[in-house]
């Protein structure tokens, strides 16, 4: 084990960091209080972190003076980016110390505008809250970047950030838009809800196939998935749903179809940011259920709750209206509408970006187990987003 006492393990959450095409390129650590870099050594040295490929770690550094350059030994500096409060950079001692850390290979961003002092301290770019105001053009141009935007939670604001020079975005959940019944394809929406209903009812594969044939976009995504290297690296191309079902198996087919609902986007547009997030919640829900000794059917139900928890955002509809169109178990409905029951407790935890110790106690897991399960869920979500 990484830590002798699992509950002394740092309690840390994660948010994804996306590029301009909505692909995950990093993980932003979310820590209650002012955790320091030394406290994160156990996290970064956790074996599961090696499975996250080339993702970078974005870490808040509340007190740069608390970090000795010697403490960087053995850490994956090539994947680490630390954010320093811009207000601290006016202090000469902080400037010099940050420059020493940067010279050792630690990349640094400033949270806020710091003027010429940022460049003198070895700061590469900005990591700022863009909810209400954007940094000045001068602040952006005096640093090489890349620059990371937080709280750009709708496409209009994200577009303004991209125009200003931001190329990285911390993955806050997009706001739910009000549904306009006069817009969009009503037939496609009804078909989508019908497919969701069939999946929830464990419908016969022939029923799924009939409905899939009516939706070319979803059909294309399914066949693209089963022909990817992750599923059929050496086999002949698969051209029909019967072959796809045989390859995936019934259980995996339903899971992938649930996730493929989020892959409905134009082929020449950016990826749907909800797809990996839905996969993440589903994987973490399943993991939490397994940790609570849930059987296979219970794990499948937890997985479904995780996937369906973002349907209100995907469809721009109230969740109550969505569940009323589906024949879901009452436990699933309670979890999705009220976050109540065991499934609701697990979903509330999966939705937390800064987990609370009390929430972990409620589901009966310790800090280290939570962190490992979270990394595993991110690993699976990455696999999904790269193959769909």
PDB file of C-alpha atoms in Angstrom, residues 183-331:
ATOM      1  CA  UNK A 183     -36.122  23.656 -31.810  1.00  0.00           C
ATOM      2  CA  UNK A 184     -34.322  20.434 -32.652  1.00  0.00           C
ATOM      3  CA  UNK A 185     -35.511  17.171 -34.155  1.00  0.00           C
ATOM      4  CA  UNK A 186     -38.512  15.946 -32.166  1.00  0.00           C
ATOM      5  CA  UNK A 187     -38.515  12.576 -33.928  1.00  0.00           C
ATOM      6  CA  UNK A 188     -34.857  12.021 -33.060  1.00  0.00           C
ATOM      7  CA  UNK A 189     -35.544  12.970 -29.423  1.00  0.00           C
ATOM      8  CA  UNK A 190     -38.418  10.489 -29.186  1.00  0.00           C
ATOM      9  CA  UNK A 191     -36.270   7.786 -30.752  1.00  0.00           C
ATOM     10  CA  UNK A 192     -33.505   8.504 -28.289  1.00  0.00           C
ATOM     11  CA  UNK A 193     -35.868   8.250 -25.316  1.00  0.00           C
ATOM     12  CA  UNK A 194     -37.315   5.032 -26.734  1.00  0.00           C
ATOM     13  CA  UNK A 195     -33.828   3.534 -27.003  1.00  0.00           C
ATOM     14  CA  UNK A 196     -33.084   4.556 -23.426  1.00  0.00           C
ATOM     15  CA  UNK A 197     -36.288   2.866 -22.330  1.00  0.00           C
ATOM     16  CA  UNK A 198     -35.380  -0.361 -24.106  1.00  0.00           C
ATOM     17  CA  UNK A 199     -31.938  -0.353 -22.522  1.00  0.00           C
ATOM     18  CA  UNK A 200     -33.391   0.220 -19.065  1.00  0.00           C
ATOM     19  CA  UNK A 201     -35.841  -2.660 -19.536  1.00  0.00           C
ATOM     20  CA  UNK A 202     -33.132  -5.108 -20.674  1.00  0.00           C
ATOM     21  CA  UNK A 203     -34.916  -5.395 -24.019  1.00  0.00           C
ATOM     22  CA  UNK A 204     -34.227  -8.104 -26.571  1.00  0.00           C
ATOM     23  CA  UNK A 205     -31.287  -7.419 -28.871  1.00  0.00           C
ATOM     24  CA  UNK A 206     -33.571  -7.513 -31.943  1.00  0.00           C
ATOM     25  CA  UNK A 207     -35.606  -4.622 -30.533  1.00  0.00           C
ATOM     26  CA  UNK A 208     -32.443  -2.601 -30.019  1.00  0.00           C
ATOM     27  CA  UNK A 209     -31.264  -3.418 -33.524  1.00  0.00           C
ATOM     28  CA  UNK A 210     -34.567  -2.292 -35.063  1.00  0.00           C
ATOM     29  CA  UNK A 211     -34.375   1.080 -33.349  1.00  0.00           C
ATOM     30  CA  UNK A 212     -30.670   1.515 -34.040  1.00  0.00           C
ATOM     31  CA  UNK A 213     -31.277   1.078 -37.760  1.00  0.00           C
ATOM     32  CA  UNK A 214     -33.508   4.164 -37.603  1.00  0.00           C
ATOM     33  CA  UNK A 215     -30.660   6.288 -36.226  1.00  0.00           C
ATOM     34  CA  UNK A 216     -27.742   6.433 -38.694  1.00  0.00           C
ATOM     35  CA  UNK A 217     -25.537   8.559 -36.428  1.00  0.00           C
ATOM     36  CA  UNK A 218     -25.785   6.172 -33.478  1.00  0.00           C
ATOM     37  CA  UNK A 219     -25.438   3.135 -35.754  1.00  0.00           C
ATOM     38  CA  UNK A 220     -22.238   4.579 -37.203  1.00  0.00           C
ATOM     39  CA  UNK A 221     -20.807   5.196 -33.732  1.00  0.00           C
ATOM     40  CA  UNK A 222     -21.505   1.620 -32.620  1.00  0.00           C
ATOM     41  CA  UNK A 223     -19.869   0.053 -35.668  1.00  0.00           C
ATOM     42  CA  UNK A 224     -16.933   2.459 -35.371  1.00  0.00           C
ATOM     43  CA  UNK A 225     -16.496   1.324 -31.766  1.00  0.00           C
ATOM     44  CA  UNK A 226     -16.515  -2.417 -32.412  1.00  0.00           C
ATOM     45  CA  UNK A 227     -14.057  -1.980 -35.289  1.00  0.00           C
ATOM     46  CA  UNK A 228     -11.608  -0.001 -33.151  1.00  0.00           C
ATOM     47  CA  UNK A 229      -8.282  -1.474 -32.065  1.00  0.00           C
ATOM     48  CA  UNK A 230      -9.604  -1.796 -28.524  1.00  0.00           C
ATOM     49  CA  UNK A 231     -12.091  -4.497 -29.585  1.00  0.00           C
ATOM     50  CA  UNK A 232     -11.041  -6.029 -32.885  1.00  0.00           C
ATOM     51  CA  UNK A 233      -7.330  -5.467 -33.467  1.00  0.00           C
ATOM     52  CA  UNK A 234      -6.811  -8.493 -35.727  1.00  0.00           C
ATOM     53  CA  UNK A 235     -10.284  -9.536 -36.851  1.00  0.00           C
ATOM     54  CA  UNK A 236     -12.181  -8.830 -40.051  1.00  0.00           C
ATOM     55  CA  UNK A 237     -14.251  -5.637 -40.194  1.00  0.00           C
ATOM     56  CA  UNK A 238     -17.690  -5.849 -38.593  1.00  0.00           C
ATOM     57  CA  UNK A 239     -20.536  -4.526 -40.713  1.00  0.00           C
ATOM     58  CA  UNK A 240     -23.763  -5.511 -38.926  1.00  0.00           C
ATOM     59  CA  UNK A 241     -25.300  -5.343 -35.475  1.00  0.00           C
ATOM     60  CA  UNK A 242     -25.503  -9.101 -35.049  1.00  0.00           C
ATOM     61  CA  UNK A 243     -21.715  -9.351 -35.304  1.00  0.00           C
ATOM     62  CA  UNK A 244     -21.343  -6.366 -32.992  1.00  0.00           C
ATOM     63  CA  UNK A 245     -23.554  -7.987 -30.362  1.00  0.00           C
ATOM     64  CA  UNK A 246     -21.617 -11.267 -30.586  1.00  0.00           C
ATOM     65  CA  UNK A 247     -18.292  -9.445 -30.193  1.00  0.00           C
ATOM     66  CA  UNK A 248     -19.262  -7.218 -27.295  1.00  0.00           C
ATOM     67  CA  UNK A 249     -21.621  -9.540 -25.467  1.00  0.00           C
ATOM     68  CA  UNK A 250     -25.014  -8.481 -24.174  1.00  0.00           C
ATOM     69  CA  UNK A 251     -23.828  -6.771 -21.001  1.00  0.00           C
ATOM     70  CA  UNK A 252     -21.091  -4.743 -22.666  1.00  0.00           C
ATOM     71  CA  UNK A 253     -23.365  -3.893 -25.593  1.00  0.00           C
ATOM     72  CA  UNK A 254     -25.874  -2.223 -23.288  1.00  0.00           C
ATOM     73  CA  UNK A 255     -23.141  -0.306 -21.497  1.00  0.00           C
ATOM     74  CA  UNK A 256     -21.583   0.973 -24.699  1.00  0.00           C
ATOM     75  CA  UNK A 257     -24.964   1.921 -26.149  1.00  0.00           C
ATOM     76  CA  UNK A 258     -25.718   3.928 -23.025  1.00  0.00           C
ATOM     77  CA  UNK A 259     -22.462   5.817 -23.501  1.00  0.00           C
ATOM     78  CA  UNK A 260     -22.828   6.167 -27.277  1.00  0.00           C
ATOM     79  CA  UNK A 261     -25.900   8.285 -26.652  1.00  0.00           C
ATOM     80  CA  UNK A 262     -23.459  11.045 -25.707  1.00  0.00           C
ATOM     81  CA  UNK A 263     -21.491  10.670 -28.938  1.00  0.00           C
ATOM     82  CA  UNK A 264     -24.143  12.338 -31.077  1.00  0.00           C
ATOM     83  CA  UNK A 265     -22.156  15.200 -32.565  1.00  0.00           C
ATOM     84  CA  UNK A 266     -21.136  16.377 -36.011  1.00  0.00           C
ATOM     85  CA  UNK A 267     -18.155  14.503 -37.390  1.00  0.00           C
ATOM     86  CA  UNK A 268     -16.311  17.740 -38.129  1.00  0.00           C
ATOM     87  CA  UNK A 269     -17.072  19.381 -34.785  1.00  0.00           C
ATOM     88  CA  UNK A 270     -15.432  19.125 -31.368  1.00  0.00           C
ATOM     89  CA  UNK A 271     -15.989  16.055 -29.208  1.00  0.00           C
ATOM     90  CA  UNK A 272     -18.960  16.010 -26.856  1.00  0.00           C
ATOM     91  CA  UNK A 273     -17.486  16.872 -23.428  1.00  0.00           C
ATOM     92  CA  UNK A 274     -20.293  14.943 -21.738  1.00  0.00           C
ATOM     93  CA  UNK A 275     -19.167  11.567 -23.127  1.00  0.00           C
ATOM     94  CA  UNK A 276     -16.047  11.005 -20.984  1.00  0.00           C
ATOM     95  CA  UNK A 277     -17.778  12.592 -17.987  1.00  0.00           C
ATOM     96  CA  UNK A 278     -20.689  10.152 -18.284  1.00  0.00           C
ATOM     97  CA  UNK A 279     -18.195   7.287 -18.624  1.00  0.00           C
ATOM     98  CA  UNK A 280     -16.337   8.541 -15.559  1.00  0.00           C
ATOM     99  CA  UNK A 281     -19.453   8.675 -13.395  1.00  0.00           C
ATOM    100  CA  UNK A 282     -20.578   5.274 -14.602  1.00  0.00           C
ATOM    101  CA  UNK A 283     -17.216   3.639 -13.854  1.00  0.00           C
ATOM    102  CA  UNK A 284     -16.955   5.258 -10.433  1.00  0.00           C
ATOM    103  CA  UNK A 285     -20.519   4.290  -9.541  1.00  0.00           C
ATOM    104  CA  UNK A 286     -19.801   0.692 -10.488  1.00  0.00           C
ATOM    105  CA  UNK A 287     -16.584   0.728  -8.452  1.00  0.00           C
ATOM    106  CA  UNK A 288     -18.325   2.154  -5.391  1.00  0.00           C
ATOM    107  CA  UNK A 289     -21.075  -0.449  -5.676  1.00  0.00           C
ATOM    108  CA  UNK A 290     -18.499  -3.232  -5.917  1.00  0.00           C
ATOM    109  CA  UNK A 291     -16.695  -1.890  -2.851  1.00  0.00           C
ATOM    110  CA  UNK A 292     -20.012  -2.152  -0.989  1.00  0.00           C
ATOM    111  CA  UNK A 293     -20.253  -5.831  -2.011  1.00  0.00           C
ATOM    112  CA  UNK A 294     -22.923  -5.210  -4.636  1.00  0.00           C
ATOM    113  CA  UNK A 295     -23.601  -8.144  -6.960  1.00  0.00           C
ATOM    114  CA  UNK A 296     -23.315  -8.000 -10.741  1.00  0.00           C
ATOM    115  CA  UNK A 297     -26.880  -6.788 -11.293  1.00  0.00           C
ATOM    116  CA  UNK A 298     -26.440  -4.072  -8.656  1.00  0.00           C
ATOM    117  CA  UNK A 299     -23.196  -2.963 -10.282  1.00  0.00           C
ATOM    118  CA  UNK A 300     -24.982  -2.716 -13.644  1.00  0.00           C
ATOM    119  CA  UNK A 301     -27.683  -0.603 -12.034  1.00  0.00           C
ATOM    120  CA  UNK A 302     -25.084   1.691 -10.466  1.00  0.00           C
ATOM    121  CA  UNK A 303     -23.383   2.012 -13.851  1.00  0.00           C
ATOM    122  CA  UNK A 304     -26.699   2.989 -15.456  1.00  0.00           C
ATOM    123  CA  UNK A 305     -27.341   5.669 -12.816  1.00  0.00           C
ATOM    124  CA  UNK A 306     -23.933   7.180 -13.524  1.00  0.00           C
ATOM    125  CA  UNK A 307     -24.562   7.317 -17.279  1.00  0.00           C
ATOM    126  CA  UNK A 308     -28.126   8.620 -17.000  1.00  0.00           C
ATOM    127  CA  UNK A 309     -27.203  11.309 -14.454  1.00  0.00           C
ATOM    128  CA  UNK A 310     -26.211  13.664 -17.299  1.00  0.00           C
ATOM    129  CA  UNK A 311     -29.202  13.112 -19.568  1.00  0.00           C
ATOM    130  CA  UNK A 312     -30.805  16.378 -18.468  1.00  0.00           C
ATOM    131  CA  UNK A 313     -27.734  18.211 -19.768  1.00  0.00           C
ATOM    132  CA  UNK A 314     -27.519  16.114 -22.938  1.00  0.00           C
ATOM    133  CA  UNK A 315     -31.205  16.480 -23.842  1.00  0.00           C
ATOM    134  CA  UNK A 316     -31.758  19.944 -22.312  1.00  0.00           C
ATOM    135  CA  UNK A 317     -34.786  18.538 -20.498  1.00  0.00           C
ATOM    136  CA  UNK A 318     -35.775  18.350 -16.826  1.00  0.00           C
ATOM    137  CA  UNK A 319     -34.707  15.045 -15.291  1.00  0.00           C
ATOM    138  CA  UNK A 320     -38.268  14.453 -14.032  1.00  0.00           C
ATOM    139  CA  UNK A 321     -39.541  14.568 -17.617  1.00  0.00           C
ATOM    140  CA  UNK A 322     -36.833  12.149 -18.739  1.00  0.00           C
ATOM    141  CA  UNK A 323     -37.423   9.499 -16.069  1.00  0.00           C
ATOM    142  CA  UNK A 324     -41.169   9.687 -16.663  1.00  0.00           C
ATOM    143  CA  UNK A 325     -40.521   8.491 -20.224  1.00  0.00           C
ATOM    144  CA  UNK A 326     -38.427   5.529 -19.043  1.00  0.00           C
ATOM    145  CA  UNK A 327     -39.421   2.401 -17.162  1.00  0.00           C
ATOM    146  CA  UNK A 328     -36.720   2.651 -14.484  1.00  0.00           C
ATOM    147  CA  UNK A 329     -36.530   0.940 -11.106  1.00  0.00           C
ATOM    148  CA  UNK A 330     -37.687   3.114  -8.232  1.00  0.00           C
ATOM    149  CA  UNK A 331     -34.194   3.031  -6.692  1.00  0.00           C
TER     150      UNK A 331
END
